[in-house]
Amino acid sequence: MIMLILTLAGLMYATGSYSVEGVAAVSGVSKCIGYLLLSAFFVGLVFKKIRLPKLTGYLATGIIVGPRILNLVSESTLGQLKLVSGVATALIALTAGTELSFRMMRGLLRPVMWISGLAVVGTMFLLGGVVMMARSLLPFMAHATLVQAAAISLLLGVVISAQSPAVVVALRDETNAEGPLARTVLGVVVLADLIVVMMFAVATAVTKASLGSGAGISATMQMLGWEILGSLFAGLLLGVLLALFLRYVPGGAALFILALCVIIAEVGRQLAFDPLLVALAAGMFVRNCTKMGDTLHHNIESSALPVYVVFFAVAGASIHLDVIPKVWAPALLFIVVRAGGFLVGARVGATLAGAPEVVRRFAGVGLLPQAGLALALALLFSRTFPEFGEQAGALILAIVAINEVVAPAFYRAALVASGEAGKGTPEPTDAYQPTETDEMAPSLPLR
């Protein structure tokens, strides 16, 4: 396996050394996709043999072959791979939507709401307060007034608190986990993404206003209404289209789903919709309002693995390792505060909600990983506030880099320790408990 990985790296280096101008521009992206897919997949198998998540192997592959170390995948090529990240984000959100069956989540709604309120929202404000108190460690806040510093601190608290449904879904599938812990964590991180997206929009508007560059309240509310309500409505329409296709068109569903994710990622962004909300709403509609939920889930399984592998490899390659030494002290402080807020908040929330002991013990661990959303918010932060966004973005990227590499291993260990690993089956539509027939269904793609 190691020799195969090294051979792939050698071939990638050799093809880059004699590329022809013009031809390289056309073939570079497809070549990098193929290389990342193969190399990350095999590295993931190596990580699995040493009892580490395959997901960590995908991320590690991207870090090593990316522009900061081996440069087998250049910075310019990463920019051209944004479509893969967008499609993967939409696909992951669509998967998460199919997981959120209101009937099956009925018994978990109370702990999901309590944990989201105390752990997620509470940690946002906790981080904002700590950033405010530690602003002397942050050069980009040196000349900010008290009001400006408070607004920037709140915005940083929102961004740093972002979780990762992508990691949660991938590790649940990899470990074949099923039970109250896996379902509760998935419900929390999906709801948390919705909260983070809305809070980021609000905090951005407040920060712009404090800096004297914001739009009026009316314009801001219109923008938020279009992004949130418009995204949900577009998702419902696409959910109807998807359900009709699955019901009346024989074959080709996996390809149609990928094409739909491309539309969500690209066209939706052009219309100022949030791709995450669009895909999430579509998946939830199909699961809860039609009988096509299991069919959709099965077809996603058959097409998701290559997209997931490339997505996490690209996410690893996008990590700016060079910024970590410059901001390591505040980054470690905020990582510790973030972890403490999630662990304590989830424990208290689960206890108040009367959740099972396994949820009380381990739910907070599932909130620790970060990936696509946090990276996207960091880049958006840098573009929105060019006067200080680059330095703040470097801090956020350092935090995400550490959590992205380390946290998945902790959540995987929590799923194993909880006893839920290996108990998963495809989603039943009418009952929470799996049946014997379900146990004969094909396995999920990331196991």
CSV table of C-alpha atoms in Angstrom, one decimal, residues 4-420:
chain,number,residue,atom,x,y,z
A,4,LEU,CA,1.5,2.4,-4.3
A,5,ILE,CA,1.0,5.7,-2.6
A,6,LEU,CA,4.6,6.7,-3.3
A,7,THR,CA,4.3,5.5,-6.9
A,8,LEU,CA,1.2,7.8,-7.3
A,9,ALA,CA,3.1,10.7,-5.9
A,10,GLY,CA,6.1,10.0,-8.3
A,11,LEU,CA,3.8,9.9,-11.3
A,12,MET,CA,2.1,13.1,-10.2
A,13,TYR,CA,5.4,14.9,-9.9
A,14,ALA,CA,6.6,13.5,-13.2
A,15,THR,CA,3.5,14.7,-15.1
A,16,GLY,CA,3.9,18.1,-13.6
A,17,SER,CA,7.5,18.4,-14.8
A,18,TYR,CA,6.8,18.2,-18.5
A,19,SER,CA,3.3,19.7,-18.9
A,20,VAL,CA,2.6,21.5,-22.1
A,21,GLU,CA,1.2,25.1,-21.9
A,22,GLY,CA,-2.5,25.0,-22.7
A,23,VAL,CA,-2.8,21.3,-22.3
A,24,ALA,CA,-1.9,21.7,-18.6
A,25,ALA,CA,-4.7,24.2,-18.1
A,26,VAL,CA,-7.2,21.8,-19.5
A,27,SER,CA,-6.0,18.6,-17.9
A,28,GLY,CA,-4.6,19.9,-14.6
A,29,VAL,CA,-7.9,19.9,-12.7
A,30,SER,CA,-9.0,16.5,-13.8
A,31,LYS,CA,-5.5,15.1,-13.1
A,32,CYS,CA,-5.5,16.5,-9.6
A,33,ILE,CA,-8.9,15.2,-8.9
A,34,GLY,CA,-7.9,11.7,-10.0
A,35,TYR,CA,-4.6,11.9,-8.0
A,36,LEU,CA,-6.3,13.1,-4.8
A,37,LEU,CA,-9.0,10.5,-5.1
A,38,LEU,CA,-6.6,7.6,-5.4
A,39,SER,CA,-3.9,8.7,-3.0
A,40,ALA,CA,-6.3,9.9,-0.3
A,41,PHE,CA,-8.4,6.7,-0.6
A,42,PHE,CA,-5.3,4.5,-0.1
A,43,VAL,CA,-3.9,6.7,2.7
A,44,GLY,CA,-7.3,6.4,4.4
A,45,LEU,CA,-7.0,2.6,4.3
A,46,VAL,CA,-3.6,2.9,5.9
A,47,PHE,CA,-5.0,5.1,8.7
A,48,LYS,CA,-7.8,2.6,9.2
A,49,LYS,CA,-5.3,-0.2,9.8
A,50,ILE,CA,-3.6,1.8,12.5
A,51,ARG,CA,-7.1,2.5,14.1
A,52,LEU,CA,-7.4,6.1,13.0
A,53,PRO,CA,-10.3,7.6,11.1
A,54,LYS,CA,-10.0,7.3,7.3
A,55,LEU,CA,-11.2,10.9,7.3
A,56,THR,CA,-8.0,11.9,9.0
A,57,GLY,CA,-6.1,10.1,6.3
A,58,TYR,CA,-7.9,12.1,3.6
A,59,LEU,CA,-7.1,15.3,5.4
A,60,ALA,CA,-3.5,14.3,6.0
A,61,THR,CA,-3.1,13.5,2.3
A,62,GLY,CA,-4.2,17.0,1.3
A,63,ILE,CA,-1.9,18.6,3.8
A,64,ILE,CA,1.2,16.7,2.6
A,65,VAL,CA,0.6,16.9,-1.2
A,66,GLY,CA,-0.8,20.5,-1.0
A,67,PRO,CA,1.0,23.7,-1.8
A,68,ARG,CA,2.5,24.1,1.7
A,69,ILE,CA,4.6,20.9,1.7
A,70,LEU,CA,5.1,18.9,-1.6
A,71,ASN,CA,3.2,21.2,-3.8
A,72,LEU,CA,1.9,18.4,-6.0
A,73,VAL,CA,-1.4,20.2,-6.0
A,74,SER,CA,-0.8,23.9,-6.5
A,75,GLU,CA,-2.6,26.9,-5.0
A,76,SER,CA,-4.0,27.8,-8.4
A,77,THR,CA,-5.4,24.3,-8.9
A,78,LEU,CA,-7.0,24.4,-5.5
A,79,GLY,CA,-8.9,27.5,-6.5
A,80,GLN,CA,-10.3,25.6,-9.6
A,81,LEU,CA,-11.4,22.7,-7.3
A,82,LYS,CA,-14.0,24.9,-5.5
A,83,LEU,CA,-16.7,23.2,-7.5
A,84,VAL,CA,-15.9,19.9,-5.9
A,85,SER,CA,-16.1,21.5,-2.4
A,86,GLY,CA,-19.5,23.1,-3.3
A,87,VAL,CA,-20.9,19.8,-4.7
A,88,ALA,CA,-19.6,17.9,-1.6
A,89,THR,CA,-21.1,20.4,0.7
A,90,ALA,CA,-24.5,20.2,-1.0
A,91,LEU,CA,-24.3,16.4,-1.1
A,92,ILE,CA,-23.5,16.2,2.6
A,93,ALA,CA,-26.3,18.6,3.5
A,94,LEU,CA,-28.7,16.5,1.3
A,95,THR,CA,-27.5,13.4,3.2
A,96,ALA,CA,-28.0,15.2,6.6
A,97,GLY,CA,-31.5,16.2,5.5
A,98,THR,CA,-32.5,12.6,4.7
A,99,GLU,CA,-31.3,11.6,8.2
A,100,LEU,CA,-33.6,14.1,9.9
A,101,SER,CA,-36.8,12.1,10.1
A,102,PHE,CA,-39.2,14.0,12.3
A,103,ARG,CA,-40.9,10.8,13.3
A,104,MET,CA,-37.6,9.1,14.4
A,105,MET,CA,-36.2,12.3,15.9
A,106,ARG,CA,-39.3,12.9,18.0
A,107,GLY,CA,-37.7,11.4,21.1
A,108,LEU,CA,-34.4,13.3,20.5
A,109,LEU,CA,-35.9,16.8,19.8
A,110,ARG,CA,-35.6,17.9,23.4
A,111,PRO,CA,-31.9,17.1,23.9
A,112,VAL,CA,-31.1,18.5,20.4
A,113,MET,CA,-32.7,21.8,21.3
A,114,TRP,CA,-31.1,22.0,24.8
A,115,ILE,CA,-27.6,21.1,23.6
A,116,SER,CA,-27.9,23.5,20.6
A,117,GLY,CA,-29.0,26.3,23.0
A,118,LEU,CA,-26.5,25.8,25.8
A,119,ALA,CA,-23.5,24.3,23.9
A,120,VAL,CA,-23.7,26.0,20.5
A,121,VAL,CA,-25.2,29.4,21.2
A,122,GLY,CA,-23.6,29.6,24.7
A,123,THR,CA,-20.1,28.8,23.3
A,124,MET,CA,-20.6,31.5,20.6
A,125,PHE,CA,-21.0,34.2,23.3
A,126,LEU,CA,-18.4,32.6,25.6
A,127,LEU,CA,-15.8,32.7,22.7
A,128,GLY,CA,-16.9,36.3,21.9
A,129,GLY,CA,-16.3,37.3,25.6
A,130,VAL,CA,-12.9,35.6,25.7
A,131,VAL,CA,-11.8,37.2,22.4
A,132,MET,CA,-12.8,40.6,23.9
A,133,MET,CA,-10.7,40.0,27.0
A,134,ALA,CA,-7.8,38.7,25.0
A,135,ARG,CA,-7.8,41.4,22.4
A,136,SER,CA,-4.4,42.6,23.5
A,137,LEU,CA,-3.0,39.4,21.9
A,138,LEU,CA,-4.6,40.2,18.6
A,139,PRO,CA,-2.8,42.9,16.7
A,140,PHE,CA,-5.7,43.5,14.3
A,141,MET,CA,-7.8,44.7,17.2
A,142,ALA,CA,-5.2,47.1,18.6
A,143,HIS,CA,-6.8,50.3,17.2
A,144,ALA,CA,-10.5,49.3,17.5
A,145,THR,CA,-12.8,51.2,19.8
A,146,LEU,CA,-14.7,49.4,22.5
A,147,VAL,CA,-17.8,49.1,20.4
A,148,GLN,CA,-15.9,47.9,17.4
A,149,ALA,CA,-13.9,45.4,19.4
A,150,ALA,CA,-17.1,44.0,20.9
A,151,ALA,CA,-18.6,43.6,17.4
A,152,ILE,CA,-15.5,42.0,16.0
A,153,SER,CA,-15.3,39.7,19.0
A,154,LEU,CA,-18.9,38.5,18.6
A,155,LEU,CA,-18.2,37.8,14.9
A,156,LEU,CA,-15.1,35.8,15.7
A,157,GLY,CA,-17.0,33.9,18.3
A,158,VAL,CA,-19.6,32.9,15.8
A,159,VAL,CA,-17.0,31.8,13.2
A,160,ILE,CA,-14.8,29.8,15.6
A,161,SER,CA,-17.8,28.0,17.0
A,162,ALA,CA,-18.8,26.5,13.6
A,163,GLN,CA,-19.0,22.7,13.6
A,164,SER,CA,-18.9,20.1,10.7
A,165,PRO,CA,-21.8,18.0,9.6
A,166,ALA,CA,-19.4,16.6,6.9
A,167,VAL,CA,-17.2,15.1,9.5
A,168,VAL,CA,-20.0,13.8,11.7
A,169,VAL,CA,-21.7,12.1,8.7
A,170,ALA,CA,-18.4,10.7,7.4
A,171,LEU,CA,-17.4,9.2,10.8
A,172,ARG,CA,-20.8,7.8,11.5
A,173,ASP,CA,-20.8,6.1,8.1
A,174,GLU,CA,-17.2,4.9,8.5
A,175,THR,CA,-17.9,3.4,11.9
A,176,ASN,CA,-21.4,2.2,10.9
A,177,ALA,CA,-22.7,3.9,14.1
A,178,GLU,CA,-26.4,3.9,15.0
A,179,GLY,CA,-28.1,5.1,18.2
A,180,PRO,CA,-29.1,8.1,20.3
A,181,LEU,CA,-25.6,9.6,20.4
A,182,ALA,CA,-25.0,9.5,16.6
A,183,ARG,CA,-28.5,10.8,15.9
A,184,THR,CA,-28.4,13.5,18.6
A,185,VAL,CA,-25.0,14.8,17.4
A,186,LEU,CA,-26.1,14.8,13.8
A,187,GLY,CA,-29.3,16.8,14.7
A,188,VAL,CA,-27.3,19.3,16.8
A,189,VAL,CA,-24.6,20.0,14.2
A,190,VAL,CA,-27.1,20.4,11.4
A,191,LEU,CA,-29.2,22.8,13.5
A,192,ALA,CA,-25.9,24.5,14.6
A,193,ASP,CA,-25.0,25.2,11.0
A,194,LEU,CA,-28.3,26.9,10.5
A,195,ILE,CA,-27.7,28.9,13.6
A,196,VAL,CA,-24.1,29.8,12.7
A,197,VAL,CA,-25.1,30.9,9.2
A,198,MET,CA,-27.8,33.2,10.5
A,199,MET,CA,-25.7,34.5,13.4
A,200,PHE,CA,-22.8,35.2,11.0
A,201,ALA,CA,-25.0,37.3,8.8
A,202,VAL,CA,-26.3,39.3,11.7
A,203,ALA,CA,-22.9,39.7,13.3
A,204,THR,CA,-21.4,40.8,10.0
A,205,ALA,CA,-24.1,43.5,9.6
A,206,VAL,CA,-23.4,44.7,13.2
A,207,THR,CA,-19.7,44.8,12.6
A,208,LYS,CA,-20.0,46.7,9.4
A,209,ALA,CA,-22.3,49.2,11.2
A,210,SER,CA,-19.8,49.7,14.0
A,211,LEU,CA,-17.0,50.3,11.4
A,212,GLY,CA,-19.2,52.8,9.6
A,213,SER,CA,-19.6,50.7,6.4
A,214,GLY,CA,-22.8,48.8,7.0
A,215,ALA,CA,-26.1,49.0,5.1
A,216,GLY,CA,-29.3,50.1,6.7
A,217,ILE,CA,-31.4,47.9,9.0
A,218,SER,CA,-34.1,47.5,6.3
A,219,ALA,CA,-31.6,46.4,3.7
A,220,THR,CA,-29.9,44.0,6.1
A,221,MET,CA,-33.2,42.4,7.0
A,222,GLN,CA,-34.2,42.0,3.4
A,223,MET,CA,-30.8,40.3,2.6
A,224,LEU,CA,-31.2,37.9,5.5
A,225,GLY,CA,-34.8,37.1,4.6
A,226,TRP,CA,-33.8,36.4,1.0
A,227,GLU,CA,-30.9,34.2,2.0
A,228,ILE,CA,-32.6,32.2,4.7
A,229,LEU,CA,-36.3,32.0,3.6
A,230,GLY,CA,-35.4,32.0,-0.1
A,231,SER,CA,-32.9,29.1,0.4
A,232,LEU,CA,-35.5,27.1,2.3
A,233,PHE,CA,-38.2,27.7,-0.4
A,234,ALA,CA,-35.8,26.8,-3.2
A,235,GLY,CA,-34.9,23.6,-1.3
A,236,LEU,CA,-38.5,22.6,-1.1
A,237,LEU,CA,-39.0,23.1,-4.8
A,238,LEU,CA,-35.9,21.0,-5.5
A,239,GLY,CA,-37.1,18.4,-3.1
A,240,VAL,CA,-40.3,18.1,-5.0
A,241,LEU,CA,-38.4,17.7,-8.3
A,242,LEU,CA,-36.1,15.1,-6.7
A,243,ALA,CA,-39.0,13.1,-5.3
A,244,LEU,CA,-40.8,13.1,-8.7
A,245,PHE,CA,-37.6,11.9,-10.5
A,246,LEU,CA,-37.0,9.1,-8.0
A,247,ARG,CA,-40.6,8.0,-8.3
A,248,TYR,CA,-41.2,8.1,-12.0
A,249,VAL,CA,-37.8,7.9,-13.8
A,250,PRO,CA,-36.2,4.4,-13.8
A,251,GLY,CA,-32.4,4.5,-13.3
A,252,GLY,CA,-29.9,7.3,-13.4
A,253,ALA,CA,-30.8,8.6,-10.0
A,254,ALA,CA,-27.2,8.8,-8.7
A,255,LEU,CA,-26.1,11.0,-11.7
A,256,PHE,CA,-29.2,13.2,-11.4
A,257,ILE,CA,-28.4,13.7,-7.7
A,258,LEU,CA,-24.9,14.8,-8.5
A,259,ALA,CA,-26.2,17.2,-11.2
A,260,LEU,CA,-28.7,18.6,-8.8
A,261,CYS,CA,-25.9,19.2,-6.2
A,262,VAL,CA,-23.9,21.1,-8.9
A,263,ILE,CA,-26.9,23.3,-9.5
A,264,ILE,CA,-27.3,23.9,-5.8
A,265,ALA,CA,-23.7,24.8,-5.4
A,266,GLU,CA,-23.2,27.0,-8.4
A,267,VAL,CA,-26.6,28.5,-9.4
A,268,GLY,CA,-27.7,28.8,-5.8
A,269,ARG,CA,-24.7,30.8,-5.0
A,270,GLN,CA,-25.3,33.2,-7.9
A,271,LEU,CA,-28.8,33.8,-6.6
A,272,ALA,CA,-27.4,34.6,-3.1
A,273,PHE,CA,-28.9,31.4,-1.7
A,274,ASP,CA,-27.1,29.3,0.9
A,275,PRO,CA,-26.3,25.9,-0.7
A,276,LEU,CA,-26.3,24.3,2.7
A,277,LEU,CA,-29.8,25.4,3.5
A,278,VAL,CA,-31.1,24.6,0.0
A,279,ALA,CA,-29.8,21.0,0.1
A,280,LEU,CA,-30.8,20.5,3.7
A,281,ALA,CA,-34.4,21.6,3.0
A,282,ALA,CA,-34.6,19.3,-0.1
A,283,GLY,CA,-33.4,16.3,1.8
A,284,MET,CA,-35.7,16.9,4.7
A,285,PHE,CA,-38.7,17.3,2.4
A,286,VAL,CA,-38.0,14.0,0.6
A,287,ARG,CA,-37.5,12.2,3.9
A,288,ASN,CA,-40.5,13.6,5.8
A,289,CYS,CA,-43.1,14.4,3.0
A,290,THR,CA,-42.6,11.5,0.6
A,291,LYS,CA,-41.9,7.8,0.6
A,292,MET,CA,-38.7,8.3,-1.4
A,293,GLY,CA,-36.4,8.9,1.6
A,294,ASP,CA,-34.8,5.4,1.6
A,295,THR,CA,-34.4,5.5,-2.2
A,296,LEU,CA,-32.7,8.9,-2.0
A,297,HIS,CA,-30.4,7.7,0.8
A,298,HIS,CA,-29.4,4.6,-1.1
A,299,ASN,CA,-28.6,6.5,-4.3
A,300,ILE,CA,-26.5,9.0,-2.4
A,301,GLU,CA,-24.5,6.1,-1.0
A,302,SER,CA,-23.7,4.9,-4.5
A,303,SER,CA,-22.2,8.2,-5.6
A,304,ALA,CA,-20.9,9.9,-2.5
A,305,LEU,CA,-17.6,8.2,-1.7
A,306,PRO,CA,-15.4,9.7,-4.5
A,307,VAL,CA,-16.8,13.2,-3.8
A,308,TYR,CA,-16.2,12.9,-0.1
A,309,VAL,CA,-12.6,11.7,-0.5
A,310,VAL,CA,-11.7,14.5,-2.9
A,311,PHE,CA,-13.5,17.1,-0.7
A,312,PHE,CA,-11.6,16.3,2.5
A,313,ALA,CA,-8.3,16.0,0.6
A,314,VAL,CA,-8.9,19.5,-0.9
A,315,ALA,CA,-9.9,20.8,2.6
A,316,GLY,CA,-6.6,19.4,4.0
A,317,ALA,CA,-4.6,21.0,1.1
A,318,SER,CA,-6.3,24.4,1.8
A,319,ILE,CA,-5.0,24.5,5.4
A,320,HIS,CA,-2.4,27.3,5.8
A,321,LEU,CA,0.2,25.6,8.0
A,322,ASP,CA,2.5,28.6,7.7
A,323,VAL,CA,0.2,30.8,9.8
A,324,ILE,CA,0.0,28.5,12.8
A,325,PRO,CA,3.4,29.7,14.3
A,326,LYS,CA,2.3,33.3,14.1
A,327,VAL,CA,-0.9,32.9,16.0
A,328,TRP,CA,-0.4,29.8,18.1
A,329,ALA,CA,-0.9,31.4,21.5
A,330,PRO,CA,-4.4,32.9,21.0
A,331,ALA,CA,-5.3,29.9,18.7
A,332,LEU,CA,-4.6,27.4,21.5
A,333,LEU,CA,-6.5,29.6,24.0
A,334,PHE,CA,-9.6,29.7,21.8
A,335,ILE,CA,-9.4,26.0,21.0
A,336,VAL,CA,-9.4,25.2,24.7
A,337,VAL,CA,-12.3,27.6,25.4
A,338,ARG,CA,-14.3,26.2,22.4
A,339,ALA,CA,-13.8,22.6,23.5
A,340,GLY,CA,-14.7,23.4,27.1
A,341,GLY,CA,-17.8,25.3,26.1
A,342,PHE,CA,-19.0,22.4,23.9
A,343,LEU,CA,-18.2,19.7,26.4
A,344,VAL,CA,-19.7,21.4,29.4
A,345,GLY,CA,-22.7,22.9,27.5
A,346,ALA,CA,-23.5,19.6,25.9
A,347,ARG,CA,-23.3,17.7,29.2
A,348,VAL,CA,-25.5,20.2,31.0
A,349,GLY,CA,-28.0,20.5,28.1
A,350,ALA,CA,-28.3,16.7,27.8
A,351,THR,CA,-28.8,16.3,31.5
A,352,LEU,CA,-31.5,19.0,31.6
A,353,ALA,CA,-33.2,17.3,28.6
A,354,GLY,CA,-33.1,13.9,30.3
A,355,ALA,CA,-31.0,12.4,27.5
A,356,PRO,CA,-29.5,8.9,27.9
A,357,GLU,CA,-26.2,8.7,29.7
A,358,VAL,CA,-24.2,8.0,26.5
A,359,VAL,CA,-25.4,11.3,25.1
A,360,ARG,CA,-24.5,13.1,28.3
A,361,ARG,CA,-21.0,11.7,28.2
A,362,PHE,CA,-20.1,12.0,24.6
A,363,ALA,CA,-22.3,14.5,22.7
A,364,GLY,CA,-19.9,17.4,23.3
A,365,VAL,CA,-17.1,15.5,21.5
A,366,GLY,CA,-19.2,15.3,18.3
A,367,LEU,CA,-19.2,19.2,18.3
A,368,LEU,CA,-15.5,19.5,18.2
A,369,PRO,CA,-14.6,18.8,14.5
A,370,GLN,CA,-14.4,21.6,12.0
A,371,ALA,CA,-14.2,21.5,8.2
A,372,GLY,CA,-15.9,23.1,5.2
A,373,LEU,CA,-18.2,25.7,6.8
A,374,ALA,CA,-15.5,27.1,9.1
A,375,LEU,CA,-13.1,27.3,6.2
A,376,ALA,CA,-15.7,29.1,4.1
A,377,LEU,CA,-16.6,31.5,6.8
A,378,ALA,CA,-12.9,32.3,7.4
A,379,LEU,CA,-12.4,33.1,3.7
A,380,LEU,CA,-15.6,35.2,3.7
A,381,PHE,CA,-14.4,37.0,6.8
A,382,SER,CA,-11.2,38.0,5.0
A,383,ARG,CA,-13.0,39.3,1.9
A,384,THR,CA,-15.7,41.2,3.9
A,385,PHE,CA,-13.2,43.0,6.1
A,386,PRO,CA,-10.0,43.6,4.1
A,387,GLU,CA,-8.7,46.1,6.6
A,388,PHE,CA,-8.1,43.4,9.2
A,389,GLY,CA,-9.6,40.2,7.8
A,390,GLU,CA,-6.4,38.7,6.6
A,391,GLN,CA,-4.9,38.6,10.1
A,392,ALA,CA,-8.2,37.5,11.6
A,393,GLY,CA,-8.6,34.9,8.9
A,394,ALA,CA,-5.1,33.5,9.6
A,395,LEU,CA,-6.1,33.0,13.3
A,396,ILE,CA,-9.4,31.3,12.3
A,397,LEU,CA,-7.5,29.0,9.8
A,398,ALA,CA,-5.0,28.0,12.5
A,399,ILE,CA,-7.9,27.0,14.8
A,400,VAL,CA,-9.7,25.1,12.0
A,401,ALA,CA,-6.5,23.4,11.0
A,402,ILE,CA,-5.9,21.9,14.4
A,403,ASN,CA,-9.5,21.0,15.0
A,404,GLU,CA,-9.8,19.5,11.5
A,405,VAL,CA,-6.9,17.1,12.0
A,406,VAL,CA,-7.2,16.2,15.7
A,407,ALA,CA,-10.9,16.3,16.6
A,408,PRO,CA,-12.2,13.6,14.2
A,409,ALA,CA,-10.1,11.0,16.0
A,410,PHE,CA,-11.8,11.9,19.3
A,411,TYR,CA,-15.3,11.6,17.9
A,412,ARG,CA,-14.5,8.3,16.3
A,413,ALA,CA,-13.2,7.1,19.7
A,414,ALA,CA,-16.4,8.4,21.3
A,415,LEU,CA,-18.6,6.4,18.9
A,416,VAL,CA,-16.6,3.3,19.6
A,417,ALA,CA,-16.7,3.8,23.4
A,418,SER,CA,-20.4,4.5,23.3
A,419,GLY,CA,-21.1,1.0,21.9
A,420,GLU,CA,-23.0,2.4,18.8
